[in-house]
Amino acid sequence: MNKKKGETHWIIPDGYIPPLSSGELTSHESICILNCNENDANIFISIYFEDRNPIERIPVIVQGKRSNHLRTSTLELDGDTIPFGVPYSIEVESDLPIIVQYSRLDSTQPGLALMSTMGYPLK
């Protein structure tokens, strides 16, 4: 039985890289991508902002039968990056079905918070 695992288009509407950290852990966000396919998945990530032009179609490859945890602070296209402390949204497009999860570690206070949620798949 060959069952499709994932979708090819995902949306994560709530992005925000906390600008401060306290303690030993650095505040960050990650897009967690699982590719259950035999072949590499060619992925494009677009970042949308409230008050500026988007960063569109950042290319990423996730190898077949692998996962990749991308810190959003490392995403870059032609020198454009996501600024800290600015709300943004994420669109993930893939040529193969993938699974997308999103996580945020907020260590701005000593009682840090970890949030994780599945992306919203578009069919």
PDB file of C-alpha atoms in Angstrom:
ATOM      1  CA  MET A   1       0.000   0.000   0.000  1.00  0.00           C
ATOM      2  CA  ASN A   2       1.498   3.325  -1.139  1.00  0.00           C
ATOM      3  CA  LYS A   3      -0.067   6.100   0.917  1.00  0.00           C
ATOM      4  CA  LYS A   4       0.728   9.791   0.374  1.00  0.00           C
ATOM      5  CA  LYS A   5       2.522  11.220   3.411  1.00  0.00           C
ATOM      6  CA  GLY A   6       2.117  14.987   3.596  1.00  0.00           C
ATOM      7  CA  GLU A   7       1.122  17.869   1.375  1.00  0.00           C
ATOM      8  CA  THR A   8       2.959  20.162  -1.035  1.00  0.00           C
ATOM      9  CA  HIS A   9       1.738  23.565   0.210  1.00  0.00           C
ATOM     10  CA  TRP A  10       1.797  24.743   3.837  1.00  0.00           C
ATOM     11  CA  ILE A  11       1.056  28.011   5.668  1.00  0.00           C
ATOM     12  CA  ILE A  12       2.317  29.156   9.080  1.00  0.00           C
ATOM     13  CA  PRO A  13       0.673  32.511   9.826  1.00  0.00           C
ATOM     14  CA  ASP A  14       2.365  33.347  13.174  1.00  0.00           C
ATOM     15  CA  GLY A  15       6.086  33.959  13.032  1.00  0.00           C
ATOM     16  CA  TYR A  16       8.134  36.071  15.433  1.00  0.00           C
ATOM     17  CA  ILE A  17      11.768  35.673  16.436  1.00  0.00           C
ATOM     18  CA  PRO A  18      12.072  36.997  20.021  1.00  0.00           C
ATOM     19  CA  PRO A  19      14.733  39.726  20.093  1.00  0.00           C
ATOM     20  CA  LEU A  20      16.067  38.912  23.573  1.00  0.00           C
ATOM     21  CA  SER A  21      17.186  35.838  25.462  1.00  0.00           C
ATOM     22  CA  SER A  22      17.994  35.123  29.077  1.00  0.00           C
ATOM     23  CA  GLY A  23      19.872  32.226  30.589  1.00  0.00           C
ATOM     24  CA  GLU A  24      21.727  29.646  28.531  1.00  0.00           C
ATOM     25  CA  LEU A  25      19.175  29.101  25.730  1.00  0.00           C
ATOM     26  CA  THR A  26      18.787  31.463  22.768  1.00  0.00           C
ATOM     27  CA  SER A  27      15.273  32.406  21.656  1.00  0.00           C
ATOM     28  CA  HIS A  28      14.608  31.045  18.179  1.00  0.00           C
ATOM     29  CA  GLU A  29      12.079  29.583  15.770  1.00  0.00           C
ATOM     30  CA  SER A  30      12.329  26.532  13.529  1.00  0.00           C
ATOM     31  CA  ILE A  31      10.476  25.158  10.554  1.00  0.00           C
ATOM     32  CA  CYS A  32      10.674  21.379  10.971  1.00  0.00           C
ATOM     33  CA  ILE A  33      10.303  19.538   7.650  1.00  0.00           C
ATOM     34  CA  LEU A  34       9.966  15.766   7.270  1.00  0.00           C
ATOM     35  CA  ASN A  35      10.450  14.209   3.832  1.00  0.00           C
ATOM     36  CA  CYS A  36       9.217  10.588   3.872  1.00  0.00           C
ATOM     37  CA  ASN A  37       9.828  10.202   0.124  1.00  0.00           C
ATOM     38  CA  GLU A  38      12.714   8.319  -1.462  1.00  0.00           C
ATOM     39  CA  ASN A  39      13.671  11.399  -3.526  1.00  0.00           C
ATOM     40  CA  ASP A  40      14.893  14.808  -2.405  1.00  0.00           C
ATOM     41  CA  ALA A  41      12.180  17.448  -1.947  1.00  0.00           C
ATOM     42  CA  ASN A  42      12.785  20.827  -3.601  1.00  0.00           C
ATOM     43  CA  ILE A  43      11.226  23.386  -1.293  1.00  0.00           C
ATOM     44  CA  PHE A  44      10.630  27.126  -1.567  1.00  0.00           C
ATOM     45  CA  ILE A  45       9.984  29.204   1.550  1.00  0.00           C
ATOM     46  CA  SER A  46       8.412  32.667   1.333  1.00  0.00           C
ATOM     47  CA  ILE A  47       8.308  35.093   4.246  1.00  0.00           C
ATOM     48  CA  TYR A  48       5.551  37.740   4.442  1.00  0.00           C
ATOM     49  CA  PHE A  49       5.607  40.867   6.619  1.00  0.00           C
ATOM     50  CA  GLU A  50       3.076  43.442   7.798  1.00  0.00           C
ATOM     51  CA  ASP A  51       4.953  46.501   6.539  1.00  0.00           C
ATOM     52  CA  ARG A  52       7.551  45.478   3.950  1.00  0.00           C
ATOM     53  CA  ASN A  53       7.963  43.423   0.801  1.00  0.00           C
ATOM     54  CA  PRO A  54       8.152  39.647   1.202  1.00  0.00           C
ATOM     55  CA  ILE A  55      11.245  37.496   0.863  1.00  0.00           C
ATOM     56  CA  GLU A  56       9.979  35.104  -1.784  1.00  0.00           C
ATOM     57  CA  ARG A  57      11.001  31.571  -2.727  1.00  0.00           C
ATOM     58  CA  ILE A  58      14.058  30.857  -0.593  1.00  0.00           C
ATOM     59  CA  PRO A  59      15.272  27.502  -1.971  1.00  0.00           C
ATOM     60  CA  VAL A  60      15.820  24.575   0.405  1.00  0.00           C
ATOM     61  CA  ILE A  61      16.435  20.892  -0.347  1.00  0.00           C
ATOM     62  CA  VAL A  62      15.412  18.207   2.142  1.00  0.00           C
ATOM     63  CA  GLN A  63      16.950  14.862   1.251  1.00  0.00           C
ATOM     64  CA  GLY A  64      14.787  11.796   0.815  1.00  0.00           C
ATOM     65  CA  LYS A  65      13.893   9.940   4.024  1.00  0.00           C
ATOM     66  CA  ARG A  66      15.298  12.818   6.114  1.00  0.00           C
ATOM     67  CA  SER A  67      14.169  15.670   8.321  1.00  0.00           C
ATOM     68  CA  ASN A  68      15.488  19.209   8.429  1.00  0.00           C
ATOM     69  CA  HIS A  69      15.045  21.704  11.257  1.00  0.00           C
ATOM     70  CA  LEU A  70      15.565  25.161   9.762  1.00  0.00           C
ATOM     71  CA  ARG A  71      16.072  28.032  12.155  1.00  0.00           C
ATOM     72  CA  THR A  72      14.189  30.898  10.577  1.00  0.00           C
ATOM     73  CA  SER A  73      16.965  33.311  11.580  1.00  0.00           C
ATOM     74  CA  THR A  74      19.263  31.504   9.103  1.00  0.00           C
ATOM     75  CA  LEU A  75      16.943  31.898   6.099  1.00  0.00           C
ATOM     76  CA  GLU A  76      18.406  34.324   3.560  1.00  0.00           C
ATOM     77  CA  LEU A  77      17.880  35.330  -0.050  1.00  0.00           C
ATOM     78  CA  ASP A  78      20.032  37.930  -1.809  1.00  0.00           C
ATOM     79  CA  GLY A  79      21.074  39.400   1.548  1.00  0.00           C
ATOM     80  CA  ASP A  80      17.490  39.662   2.862  1.00  0.00           C
ATOM     81  CA  THR A  81      16.847  38.005   6.237  1.00  0.00           C
ATOM     82  CA  ILE A  82      14.060  37.932   8.807  1.00  0.00           C
ATOM     83  CA  PRO A  83      14.608  40.665  11.407  1.00  0.00           C
ATOM     84  CA  PHE A  84      14.305  39.848  15.105  1.00  0.00           C
ATOM     85  CA  GLY A  85      11.259  41.253  16.896  1.00  0.00           C
ATOM     86  CA  VAL A  86       9.150  41.616  13.726  1.00  0.00           C
ATOM     87  CA  PRO A  87       5.965  39.584  13.081  1.00  0.00           C
ATOM     88  CA  TYR A  88       5.938  37.529   9.890  1.00  0.00           C
ATOM     89  CA  SER A  89       4.155  34.646   8.176  1.00  0.00           C
ATOM     90  CA  ILE A  90       5.554  31.667   6.272  1.00  0.00           C
ATOM     91  CA  GLU A  91       4.563  29.863   3.090  1.00  0.00           C
ATOM     92  CA  VAL A  92       6.235  26.515   2.326  1.00  0.00           C
ATOM     93  CA  GLU A  93       5.923  24.998  -1.165  1.00  0.00           C
ATOM     94  CA  SER A  94       7.372  21.627  -2.182  1.00  0.00           C
ATOM     95  CA  ASP A  95       7.512  19.525  -5.337  1.00  0.00           C
ATOM     96  CA  LEU A  96       6.857  16.415  -3.181  1.00  0.00           C
ATOM     97  CA  PRO A  97       4.483  15.852  -0.245  1.00  0.00           C
ATOM     98  CA  ILE A  98       6.159  16.781   3.057  1.00  0.00           C
ATOM     99  CA  ILE A  99       5.167  17.286   6.718  1.00  0.00           C
ATOM    100  CA  VAL A 100       5.698  20.769   8.236  1.00  0.00           C
ATOM    101  CA  GLN A 101       5.814  21.634  11.932  1.00  0.00           C
ATOM    102  CA  TYR A 102       6.712  24.968  13.488  1.00  0.00           C
ATOM    103  CA  SER A 103       8.396  25.594  16.851  1.00  0.00           C
ATOM    104  CA  ARG A 104       9.314  28.670  18.904  1.00  0.00           C
ATOM    105  CA  LEU A 105      11.581  28.830  21.935  1.00  0.00           C
ATOM    106  CA  ASP A 106      10.986  32.060  23.835  1.00  0.00           C
ATOM    107  CA  SER A 107      13.651  32.528  26.483  1.00  0.00           C
ATOM    108  CA  THR A 108      13.064  36.247  27.039  1.00  0.00           C
ATOM    109  CA  GLN A 109      12.207  35.449  30.679  1.00  0.00           C
ATOM    110  CA  PRO A 110      13.742  32.936  33.104  1.00  0.00           C
ATOM    111  CA  GLY A 111      10.562  30.805  32.853  1.00  0.00           C
ATOM    112  CA  LEU A 112      11.056  30.103  29.161  1.00  0.00           C
ATOM    113  CA  ALA A 113       8.266  28.933  26.844  1.00  0.00           C
ATOM    114  CA  LEU A 114       8.340  26.355  24.052  1.00  0.00           C
ATOM    115  CA  MET A 115       5.523  26.374  21.507  1.00  0.00           C
ATOM    116  CA  SER A 116       5.075  23.940  18.643  1.00  0.00           C
ATOM    117  CA  THR A 117       2.296  23.527  16.109  1.00  0.00           C
ATOM    118  CA  MET A 118       1.644  21.837  12.805  1.00  0.00           C
ATOM    119  CA  GLY A 119       1.632  24.025   9.725  1.00  0.00           C
ATOM    120  CA  TYR A 120      -1.682  24.405   7.908  1.00  0.00           C
ATOM    121  CA  PRO A 121      -1.695  22.254   4.757  1.00  0.00           C
ATOM    122  CA  LEU A 122      -3.379  23.591   1.621  1.00  0.00           C
ATOM    123  CA  LYS A 123      -4.837  20.966  -0.689  1.00  0.00           C
TER     124      LYS A 123
END
